[in-house]
Amino acid sequence: MQQISTAWQALDTRRRMIAGAAAVAMFAAILALSGLAAKPRMALLYAGLEAAQAGQVVSALDQRGVSYEVKGDSIWVDAAQRDALRMSLASDGLPESGGNGYELLDTLSGFGTTSQMFDAAYWRAKEGELARTILSNHEIRAARVHIANPVGQGFRNTVRPTASVTVTTVNGGLSPPQAKALKYMVSSAVSGMRPEDVSIIDSASGLVSVGDDTPQRSNDMRAAELRRNAERVLEARVGYGNAVVEVAVDTVTEREAVTERRIDPQTRVAISTDSEERKRQDSNNRSGATTVASNLPEGNGANDSRSQSQDNETRERTNYEVSETTREVVRDPGDIKRLTVAVLVDGVEGKDDKGQPTTAPRSDEEIAALHDLVASAVGFDEARGDVITIRSMPFRPLEATGTEATGGFLASQSFDLMRMAEIGVVALVVLILGLFVVRPMLLQRREPALPAPSGGAGLPVPVADSLPAMAAPAMAMPAMAPMAEPELVMPSFGMADISLPGETVGAMEGDPVARLRTLIQQRRAESAEILRGWMETPDREV
């Protein structure tokens, strides 16, 4: 403190103002940066909420007295309290997701509720529950479900409900597998609805196509499955990474129905026999003309004539069944029309006579065995025109294109970079202010008194009457009145600290003025400081 006080008294008014302003600025910077460093680290509580949902969360935070920050559609709180706040808000049902669900039905009373009102509330509750289920996926930020349930009409046998789902994802868009899952989830929750009756709409990319009905996607999926089957079989023999399989699937793109009927007349089978026999016998008696003699008792009235006939007929019928073959072939789109498989396996590693590593192709017996395995794995059908090609060739080794990225020393350490940066800025500001403000102030102090010469006490301050005139006219000092007090004593100069020639030392032993002059020449800077101090000392009346 004595040094600081001495340095402060040695400064003029301008320097004192500059030093004061620098000190105030230093302390203000230290306080500001200390407050910044002591500020709690903020973490994201919720983001992407609707205005109503965000307002409810902010109101709940105000009631709890929690400090928070709102940045756009994001709410930030202290990182140490974030998890506890999420659990606390979730217990209060915040933030609300997907609207109301089946709790809408609790508000309906039996009095004054018509069937139309109940149906409308039921479908609203169904939509809300489905939206809640969709929002349980962390990749979906918002979801709306709309269900159209047509009312039954006359002369219409089947009336199916339809639905549309609009989603907003956190990053990117909705993938076809996710859209397919949503289709099946919504259709399974509504009675009579099929997956194709559900439309999935992404707010970023529009209508999402599942892609199951596209032939190209079906071919790619089938080819990938067959390729995996073949690779799994080959790698068990040749090793992982030593076999490359490519499968091309040619499918039927049109629907074809072929009906074939064949009748062989050479092959017949009797299935039934009918036999019919007819006999007919006929007799005919003819009489003469009627006369008077015919009326006489004994007269021969007329001459009679008689004829007979007999007919026999036999008929037999045999029914035969002719051999008949009916063949019907139906080909739907997506059926495999032709399969092509290409397989490339690595050779067998070995060494030649000189001990150098070599790679030789595999034997024909092994290639044939691999061919049979691949044919069984992919479902080879020669009648269909399938082709399998297997070749054994040495693989070219992969060349390294770079170095592997590894984590440094700081990667395994858990540091808060923002907090370290704040502390570093505070330390840097304090260091700069200390070096360029405080240190110059401390250096502006009076120099220590010069040591007295060895063997003698301090000399009294010579006045103008006792000091001889200097050799140089510029060094002549004005006459000064003798002062009673304070008695200023010349500091003692230690002769041991001064290296002077031998004759100079001998001359100084007898003449004090010569000795003072010699010391001034040896220590000019210190002498100038002493004279400056004398000049700045206020005059006192004697």
PDB file of N, CA and C in Angstrom, residues 234 365-377 380 387-390:
ATOM      1  N   LEU A 234     -21.866 -68.334 -49.783  1.00  0.00           N
ATOM      2  CA  LEU A 234     -20.496 -68.297 -50.309  1.00  0.00           C
ATOM      3  C   LEU A 234     -19.493 -67.883 -49.240  1.00  0.00           C
ATOM      4  N   GLU A 365     -13.720 -78.247 -59.671  1.00  0.00           N
ATOM      5  CA  GLU A 365     -14.629 -78.976 -58.777  1.00  0.00           C
ATOM      6  C   GLU A 365     -15.236 -78.039 -57.736  1.00  0.00           C
ATOM      7  N   GLU A 366     -14.421 -77.145 -57.205  1.00  0.00           N
ATOM      8  CA  GLU A 366     -14.951 -76.205 -56.219  1.00  0.00           C
ATOM      9  C   GLU A 366     -15.913 -75.216 -56.858  1.00  0.00           C
ATOM     10  N   ILE A 367     -15.624 -74.776 -58.075  1.00  0.00           N
ATOM     11  CA  ILE A 367     -16.537 -73.866 -58.764  1.00  0.00           C
ATOM     12  C   ILE A 367     -17.870 -74.541 -59.021  1.00  0.00           C
ATOM     13  N   ALA A 368     -17.845 -75.827 -59.398  1.00  0.00           N
ATOM     14  CA  ALA A 368     -19.096 -76.547 -59.634  1.00  0.00           C
ATOM     15  C   ALA A 368     -19.897 -76.690 -58.342  1.00  0.00           C
ATOM     16  N   ALA A 369     -19.208 -76.968 -57.237  1.00  0.00           N
ATOM     17  CA  ALA A 369     -19.914 -77.084 -55.962  1.00  0.00           C
ATOM     18  C   ALA A 369     -20.531 -75.742 -55.551  1.00  0.00           C
ATOM     19  N   LEU A 370     -19.784 -74.659 -55.768  1.00  0.00           N
ATOM     20  CA  LEU A 370     -20.342 -73.342 -55.460  1.00  0.00           C
ATOM     21  C   LEU A 370     -21.521 -73.011 -56.357  1.00  0.00           C
ATOM     22  N   HIS A 371     -21.471 -73.457 -57.617  1.00  0.00           N
ATOM     23  CA  HIS A 371     -22.594 -73.240 -58.538  1.00  0.00           C
ATOM     24  C   HIS A 371     -23.858 -73.897 -58.025  1.00  0.00           C
ATOM     25  N   ASP A 372     -23.721 -75.142 -57.540  1.00  0.00           N
ATOM     26  CA  ASP A 372     -24.902 -75.847 -57.021  1.00  0.00           C
ATOM     27  C   ASP A 372     -25.455 -75.158 -55.773  1.00  0.00           C
ATOM     28  N   LEU A 373     -24.548 -74.668 -54.923  1.00  0.00           N
ATOM     29  CA  LEU A 373     -25.015 -73.986 -53.716  1.00  0.00           C
ATOM     30  C   LEU A 373     -25.761 -72.705 -54.053  1.00  0.00           C
ATOM     31  N   VAL A 374     -25.221 -71.928 -54.989  1.00  0.00           N
ATOM     32  CA  VAL A 374     -25.880 -70.682 -55.370  1.00  0.00           C
ATOM     33  C   VAL A 374     -27.226 -70.969 -56.038  1.00  0.00           C
ATOM     34  N   ALA A 375     -27.275 -72.015 -56.879  1.00  0.00           N
ATOM     35  CA  ALA A 375     -28.532 -72.362 -57.550  1.00  0.00           C
ATOM     36  C   ALA A 375     -29.619 -72.718 -56.541  1.00  0.00           C
ATOM     37  N   SER A 376     -29.232 -73.420 -55.507  1.00  0.00           N
ATOM     38  CA  SER A 376     -30.226 -73.778 -54.489  1.00  0.00           C
ATOM     39  C   SER A 376     -30.629 -72.559 -53.659  1.00  0.00           C
ATOM     40  N   ALA A 377     -29.697 -71.618 -53.449  1.00  0.00           N
ATOM     41  CA  ALA A 377     -29.994 -70.465 -52.613  1.00  0.00           C
ATOM     42  C   ALA A 377     -30.931 -69.478 -53.297  1.00  0.00           C
ATOM     43  N   PHE A 380     -32.938 -71.578 -58.520  1.00  0.00           N
ATOM     44  CA  PHE A 380     -32.631 -71.668 -59.948  1.00  0.00           C
ATOM     45  C   PHE A 380     -33.636 -72.575 -60.647  1.00  0.00           C
ATOM     46  N   VAL A 387     -29.881 -68.093 -65.481  1.00  0.00           N
ATOM     47  CA  VAL A 387     -28.456 -68.217 -65.797  1.00  0.00           C
ATOM     48  C   VAL A 387     -27.658 -67.882 -64.547  1.00  0.00           C
ATOM     49  N   ILE A 388     -26.659 -68.731 -64.239  1.00  0.00           N
ATOM     50  CA  ILE A 388     -25.743 -68.489 -63.123  1.00  0.00           C
ATOM     51  C   ILE A 388     -24.326 -68.560 -63.661  1.00  0.00           C
ATOM     52  N   THR A 389     -23.553 -67.529 -63.444  1.00  0.00           N
ATOM     53  CA  THR A 389     -22.170 -67.456 -63.910  1.00  0.00           C
ATOM     54  C   THR A 389     -21.266 -67.249 -62.705  1.00  0.00           C
ATOM     55  N   ILE A 390     -20.289 -68.152 -62.527  1.00  0.00           N
ATOM     56  CA  ILE A 390     -19.346 -68.081 -61.414  1.00  0.00           C
ATOM     57  C   ILE A 390     -17.939 -68.093 -61.987  1.00  0.00           C
TER      58      ILE A 390
END
